[in-house]
Coordinates of C-alpha atoms and ligand atoms in Angstrom, one line a residue:
M1 CA -119.0 86.0 -31.4
A2 CA -120.3 82.6 -30.4
N3 CA -118.7 80.4 -27.8
N4 CA -115.3 79.0 -28.8
M5 CA -115.1 76.1 -26.3
R6 CA -116.4 72.7 -27.2
P7 CA -119.1 71.7 -24.7
A8 CA -118.1 68.8 -22.5
D9 CA -121.2 66.8 -23.6
M10 CA -120.8 67.5 -27.4
K11 CA -121.0 64.2 -29.3
R12 CA -118.2 63.2 -31.6
I13 CA -119.7 63.5 -35.1
N14 CA -118.8 60.2 -36.7
T15 CA -122.0 59.0 -38.5
P16 CA -124.0 60.3 -41.4
D17 CA -127.0 60.9 -39.0
L18 CA -124.9 63.0 -36.6
A19 CA -123.5 64.9 -39.5
E20 CA -127.0 65.6 -40.8
A21 CA -128.1 66.9 -37.4
F22 CA -125.0 69.1 -37.2
I23 CA -125.6 70.5 -40.7
K24 CA -129.3 71.3 -39.9
E25 CA -128.3 73.0 -36.6
Q26 CA -125.6 75.1 -38.4
V27 CA -127.8 76.0 -41.3
E28 CA -130.3 77.5 -38.9
A29 CA -127.6 79.2 -36.9
V30 CA -125.9 80.8 -40.0
R31 CA -129.3 82.0 -41.4
K32 CA -130.0 83.6 -38.0
Q33 CA -126.6 85.2 -37.8
V34 CA -126.4 86.5 -41.4
G35 CA -130.0 87.3 -42.3
D36 CA -130.1 88.6 -45.8
K37 CA -126.5 89.9 -45.8
K38 CA -123.6 88.7 -47.9
V39 CA -120.7 86.5 -46.7
L40 CA -117.3 86.3 -48.2
L41 CA -115.1 83.2 -48.1
A42 CA -111.6 82.4 -49.3
L43 CA -112.0 79.0 -50.8
S44 CA -108.7 77.2 -51.3
G45 CA -110.2 73.9 -52.1
G46 CA -108.7 72.4 -48.9
V47 CA -111.0 70.3 -46.7
D48 CA -111.9 73.0 -44.2
S49 CA -112.8 75.8 -46.6
S50 CA -114.6 73.4 -48.9
V51 CA -116.8 72.1 -46.2
V52 CA -117.6 75.6 -44.9
A53 CA -118.4 76.6 -48.5
A54 CA -120.8 73.6 -49.0
L55 CA -122.4 74.3 -45.7
L56 CA -123.0 77.9 -46.4
I57 CA -124.3 77.3 -49.9
R58 CA -126.9 75.0 -48.2
A59 CA -127.7 77.7 -45.7
I60 CA -127.7 81.0 -47.7
G61 CA -127.0 80.0 -51.4
K62 CA -125.9 83.0 -53.5
Q63 CA -125.5 85.3 -50.5
L64 CA -122.2 83.5 -50.1
V65 CA -119.4 84.8 -52.3
C66 CA -116.4 82.4 -52.6
V67 CA -113.1 83.7 -53.9
H68 CA -110.7 81.1 -55.2
V69 CA -107.1 82.5 -55.7
N70 CA -105.1 80.3 -58.0
H71 CA -101.5 81.2 -56.9
G72 CA -100.0 79.0 -59.6
L73 CA -98.7 76.6 -56.9
M74 CA -101.7 74.3 -56.8
R75 CA -101.4 70.6 -57.6
K76 CA -102.6 69.5 -61.0
G77 CA -106.3 69.7 -61.4
E78 CA -107.0 71.3 -58.0
S79 CA -108.3 74.7 -59.1
E80 CA -110.3 73.1 -61.9
Q81 CA -111.9 70.9 -59.3
V82 CA -112.9 73.9 -57.2
V83 CA -114.6 75.5 -60.2
E84 CA -116.3 72.2 -61.3
V85 CA -117.6 71.3 -57.8
F86 CA -118.6 74.7 -56.5
R87 CA -119.6 76.7 -59.6
N88 CA -120.8 74.0 -62.0
Q89 CA -122.3 71.4 -59.6
M90 CA -123.3 73.5 -56.5
D91 CA -124.2 76.7 -58.5
A92 CA -122.1 78.8 -56.1
N93 CA -121.3 82.4 -56.5
L94 CA -117.6 81.9 -57.2
V95 CA -115.0 84.4 -58.1
Y96 CA -112.0 82.6 -59.7
V97 CA -108.8 84.6 -59.7
D98 CA -105.9 83.4 -61.9
A99 CA -103.0 85.1 -60.1
A100 CA -100.3 82.6 -61.2
D101 CA -98.2 85.1 -63.1
R102 CA -98.3 87.6 -60.3
F103 CA -97.0 85.1 -57.7
L104 CA -94.4 83.5 -60.0
D105 CA -93.1 87.0 -61.0
L106 CA -92.7 88.0 -57.4
L107 CA -91.0 84.7 -56.5
E108 CA -88.5 85.0 -59.4
G109 CA -84.9 84.5 -58.0
V110 CA -86.1 84.1 -54.4
D111 CA -84.4 80.9 -53.0
E112 CA -84.8 81.3 -49.2
P113 CA -87.7 79.1 -48.0
E114 CA -89.1 81.4 -45.3
R115 CA -88.9 84.3 -47.7
K116 CA -90.8 82.3 -50.3
R117 CA -93.4 81.5 -47.7
R118 CA -93.8 85.2 -46.7
I119 CA -94.1 86.3 -50.3
I120 CA -96.8 83.7 -51.0
G121 CA -98.7 84.3 -47.8
G122 CA -98.5 88.1 -48.1
E123 CA -99.5 88.2 -51.8
F124 CA -102.4 85.8 -51.1
I125 CA -103.8 88.3 -48.6
K126 CA -103.2 91.2 -51.0
V127 CA -105.1 89.4 -53.9
F128 CA -107.9 88.4 -51.6
E129 CA -108.1 92.0 -50.3
E130 CA -108.3 93.4 -53.8
E131 CA -111.1 91.1 -54.8
A132 CA -113.0 91.8 -51.5
R133 CA -112.8 95.6 -52.2
K134 CA -114.4 95.1 -55.6
L135 CA -117.4 93.5 -54.0
E136 CA -120.1 95.6 -52.4
G137 CA -122.2 95.1 -49.4
I138 CA -120.4 92.3 -47.6
D139 CA -120.7 92.2 -43.9
F140 CA -119.5 88.8 -43.0
L141 CA -116.3 86.8 -43.5
A142 CA -116.5 83.0 -43.3
Q143 CA -113.5 81.0 -42.3
G144 CA -112.7 77.3 -42.1
T145 CA -111.3 77.6 -38.6
I146 CA -111.4 74.2 -36.9
Y147 CA -111.1 73.2 -33.2
P148 CA -107.3 72.4 -33.4
D149 CA -106.8 76.0 -34.7
I150 CA -108.5 77.3 -31.6
L151 CA -106.6 75.0 -29.3
E152 CA -103.2 75.4 -30.9
S153 CA -102.9 78.8 -32.5
D154 CA -105.3 81.3 -30.9
G155 CA -108.0 80.7 -33.5
V156 CA -105.8 81.6 -36.4
K157 CA -105.6 79.1 -39.2
A158 CA -102.2 77.5 -39.1
H159 CA -101.5 78.0 -42.8
H160 CA -102.0 81.7 -42.8
N161 CA -98.3 82.2 -42.6
V162 CA -98.4 85.9 -42.9
G163 CA -100.5 88.6 -41.2
G164 CA -104.2 88.9 -41.9
L165 CA -106.6 91.2 -43.5
P166 CA -106.2 95.0 -43.0
D167 CA -107.8 96.6 -40.0
D168 CA -110.4 98.6 -42.0
F169 CA -111.9 95.2 -43.0
D170 CA -114.6 95.2 -40.4
F171 CA -116.2 91.8 -41.0
E172 CA -118.1 89.7 -38.5
L173 CA -116.8 86.2 -38.6
V174 CA -118.9 83.1 -39.6
E175 CA -117.1 79.9 -38.4
P176 CA -119.5 77.0 -38.5
V177 CA -117.0 74.2 -38.0
R178 CA -114.9 75.9 -35.3
L179 CA -115.8 73.3 -32.7
L180 CA -115.0 70.3 -34.9
F181 CA -112.0 68.1 -35.2
K182 CA -110.7 67.2 -38.6
D183 CA -112.3 63.8 -38.8
E184 CA -115.7 65.4 -38.0
V185 CA -115.2 68.1 -40.6
R186 CA -114.6 65.2 -43.1
C187 CA -117.7 63.4 -41.9
V188 CA -119.8 66.6 -42.4
G189 CA -118.2 67.1 -45.9
H190 CA -119.3 63.6 -47.0
A191 CA -122.8 64.3 -45.7
L192 CA -122.9 67.6 -47.7
G193 CA -122.1 65.6 -50.9
L194 CA -118.6 66.8 -51.6
P195 CA -116.4 64.5 -53.6
A196 CA -114.3 62.1 -51.6
S197 CA -111.2 63.3 -53.3
M198 CA -111.8 66.7 -51.8
V199 CA -113.0 65.6 -48.4
E200 CA -110.2 63.0 -47.8
R201 CA -107.5 65.1 -49.2
Q202 CA -104.1 64.8 -47.6
P203 CA -102.6 67.9 -45.9
F204 CA -101.2 70.4 -48.4
P205 CA -99.2 73.3 -47.2
G206 CA -100.5 76.9 -47.8
P207 CA -97.5 77.8 -49.9
G208 CA -98.3 74.7 -52.0
L209 CA -95.9 73.5 -54.6
G210 CA -93.8 76.6 -53.9
V211 CA -91.9 74.8 -51.1
R212 CA -91.5 71.6 -53.1
C213 CA -89.9 73.3 -56.2
L214 CA -86.7 73.9 -54.2
G215 CA -84.7 77.1 -54.3
A216 CA -85.7 79.8 -56.7
I217 CA -88.9 78.6 -58.5
T218 CA -88.8 78.3 -62.3
R219 CA -91.8 77.6 -64.5
D220 CA -90.2 74.6 -66.1
R221 CA -89.3 72.9 -62.9
L222 CA -92.7 73.8 -61.5
A223 CA -94.3 72.0 -64.4
A224 CA -92.1 68.9 -63.8
L225 CA -93.1 69.0 -60.2
R226 CA -96.8 69.2 -60.9
E227 CA -96.7 66.4 -63.5
S228 CA -94.6 64.1 -61.4
D229 CA -96.8 64.7 -58.3
A230 CA -99.9 63.9 -60.4
I231 CA -98.3 60.6 -61.6
L232 CA -97.4 59.7 -58.0
R233 CA -100.9 60.4 -56.8
E234 CA -102.4 58.4 -59.6
E235 CA -100.2 55.4 -59.0
F236 CA -100.6 55.5 -55.2
A237 CA -104.4 55.6 -55.7
A238 CA -104.2 52.7 -58.2
A239 CA -102.1 50.6 -55.8
G240 CA -104.6 51.3 -52.9
L241 CA -102.1 53.4 -51.0
A242 CA -103.8 56.8 -51.2
D243 CA -105.7 56.3 -47.9
K244 CA -103.0 54.3 -46.2
V245 CA -100.1 56.7 -46.5
W246 CA -100.6 60.0 -44.6
Q247 CA -98.9 62.4 -47.0
F248 CA -97.0 61.8 -50.2
F249 CA -95.7 64.1 -52.9
T250 CA -92.7 64.8 -55.1
V251 CA -90.0 67.4 -54.8
V252 CA -87.8 68.9 -57.6
P253 CA -84.4 70.2 -56.5
D254 CA -82.6 73.1 -58.1
F255 CA -79.7 71.1 -59.5
R256 CA -79.2 68.8 -62.4
S257 CA -77.8 65.4 -62.9
T258 CA -76.4 63.6 -65.9
G259 CA -78.3 60.9 -67.8
V260 CA -78.5 59.3 -71.2
R261 CA -81.6 59.5 -73.3
D262 CA -81.9 58.2 -76.9
G263 CA -78.2 57.5 -77.0
R264 CA -77.4 61.1 -76.0
R265 CA -76.1 62.7 -72.9
A266 CA -78.8 64.4 -70.9
F267 CA -78.4 66.9 -68.0
D268 CA -81.7 67.1 -66.3
W269 CA -83.4 67.4 -62.9
P270 CA -84.0 64.6 -60.4
V271 CA -87.4 64.0 -58.9
I272 CA -87.6 63.0 -55.2
I273 CA -90.5 61.0 -53.9
R274 CA -91.5 61.8 -50.3
A275 CA -94.0 59.6 -48.5
V276 CA -94.6 59.6 -44.7
N277 CA -96.9 58.1 -42.1
T278 CA -97.5 60.1 -38.9
V279 CA -100.1 60.8 -36.3
D280 CA -99.5 64.5 -35.6
A281 CA -96.8 65.5 -38.1
M282 CA -94.3 66.0 -35.2
T283 CA -92.6 62.7 -36.0
A284 CA -93.0 60.7 -39.2
A285 CA -91.9 57.3 -40.5
V286 CA -91.3 56.3 -44.1
P287 CA -93.5 53.5 -45.3
E288 CA -92.1 50.5 -47.2
I289 CA -93.6 50.9 -50.6
D290 CA -93.9 47.9 -52.8
W291 CA -90.9 47.8 -55.1
A292 CA -93.1 47.2 -58.2
V293 CA -95.1 50.4 -57.4
L294 CA -92.0 52.5 -57.0
K295 CA -90.6 51.0 -60.3
K296 CA -93.8 51.8 -62.1
I297 CA -93.9 55.4 -60.8
T298 CA -90.2 55.8 -61.7
G299 CA -90.8 54.5 -65.3
R300 CA -93.8 56.8 -65.8
I301 CA -92.0 59.9 -64.5
L302 CA -89.0 59.3 -66.7
A303 CA -91.1 58.6 -69.7
E304 CA -93.8 61.3 -69.3
V305 CA -92.2 64.3 -67.5
P306 CA -89.9 66.5 -69.7
G307 CA -86.6 67.5 -68.2
V308 CA -86.3 64.7 -65.6
C309 CA -83.6 62.0 -65.8
R310 CA -83.5 60.5 -62.3
V311 CA -86.0 59.5 -59.6
L312 CA -85.2 59.0 -55.9
Y313 CA -87.2 57.7 -52.9
D314 CA -86.5 59.7 -49.7
L315 CA -85.9 57.2 -46.8
T316 CA -85.4 59.9 -44.1
P317 CA -87.7 59.7 -41.0
K318 CA -88.7 62.8 -39.0
P319 CA -86.6 63.6 -37.0
V320 CA -84.1 64.2 -38.5
G321 CA -85.6 65.3 -41.8
T322 CA -88.8 67.4 -41.8
I323 CA -91.7 66.1 -43.9
E324 CA -91.3 69.0 -46.5
W325 CA -87.9 69.6 -48.0
E326 CA -88.0 73.4 -47.3
Ligands
LIG1 P1 -92.7 69.6 -41.7 O1 -92.0 69.8 -43.0 O2 -92.4 70.7 -40.7 O3 -94.2 69.5 -42.0 O4 -92.2 68.3 -41.0 C1 -95.2 69.2 -41.0 C2 -96.5 69.3 -41.7 O5 -96.8 70.7 -42.0 C3 -97.0 70.9 -43.3 N1 -96.3 72.2 -43.7 C4 -96.9 73.4 -43.9 N2 -98.2 73.7 -43.9 N3 -97.7 75.9 -44.4 C5 -98.6 74.9 -44.1 O6 -99.8 75.2 -44.2 C6 -96.4 75.7 -44.4 O7 -95.6 76.6 -44.6 C7 -96.0 74.3 -44.1 N4 -94.7 73.8 -44.1 C8 -95.0 72.5 -43.8 C9 -96.3 69.8 -44.0 O8 -96.9 69.6 -45.4 C10 -96.6 68.6 -43.1 O9 -97.9 68.1 -43.3

């Protein structure tokens, strides 16, 4: 495989011109590496895999086969956006797998966070493997490995929490952004014409909403989580906070609290808002969000999300609290 060390004289890709030059160079390199063979890519819709997909579509068009596994733990609208951008707009060869029921059935009753992670990661590999076996004549596997993955985790993408593909999968790797830092990947993504909402996306854990629907995941709490998270994102964007706060999301715990709704006693879930600023995710501070914004979000969640009767804002810095709740 090609060199995995960033040459000392490699320029930081931080302008559209440098991004274009990088794309041109990689398009040629990929065409040379792959020839007329087919390439497989697990396309999550995250920044790295999306940029690799767009780059490879430019280089080899339909020789790229993207597989998007919807594990049912995506944020609202994310899987739909993958289909819209890659299949409808970029005319990609995209296999969309709705595996939500499979994941949720397996997760039923499982409340231990690391077990949940292992189940989600393990099942993801299984579904991807099954899809890959259905396809014929694939010689290459593309991955959105970026330079920090190489520096920090032996070239394994950090969110692959469990294992990898089976040994009999004898693919040659195609990793066109492996020497880039995150900001450079984003710069290349813009140059490739991907939507800003995809390229500037905040970090989202591999296990997705699965570790934010606390304890044993239920479909109704998962729906409350997805809706409240969408409201939070919408209101942060409207208030100009979406690119100022590093990561923000909601959490739904697995206990209820009393309330009154329409003159009657309610016994529903709380929603917790988590927002943090950080440089490296090792420590994090909680931003002081404008009271009016928090009040508006609270009002909307209480009015629009069924089964929720209380909204909280988490004031805990890291340390002591981690960014995620599980
Ligand atoms: P914590 O909760 O450890 O999170 O303070 C630090 C950063 O890592 C993300 N995170 C994960 N990412 N798989 C991932 O891909 C995971 O299992 C996972 N757990 C936490 C978290 O969202 C934050 O950005």
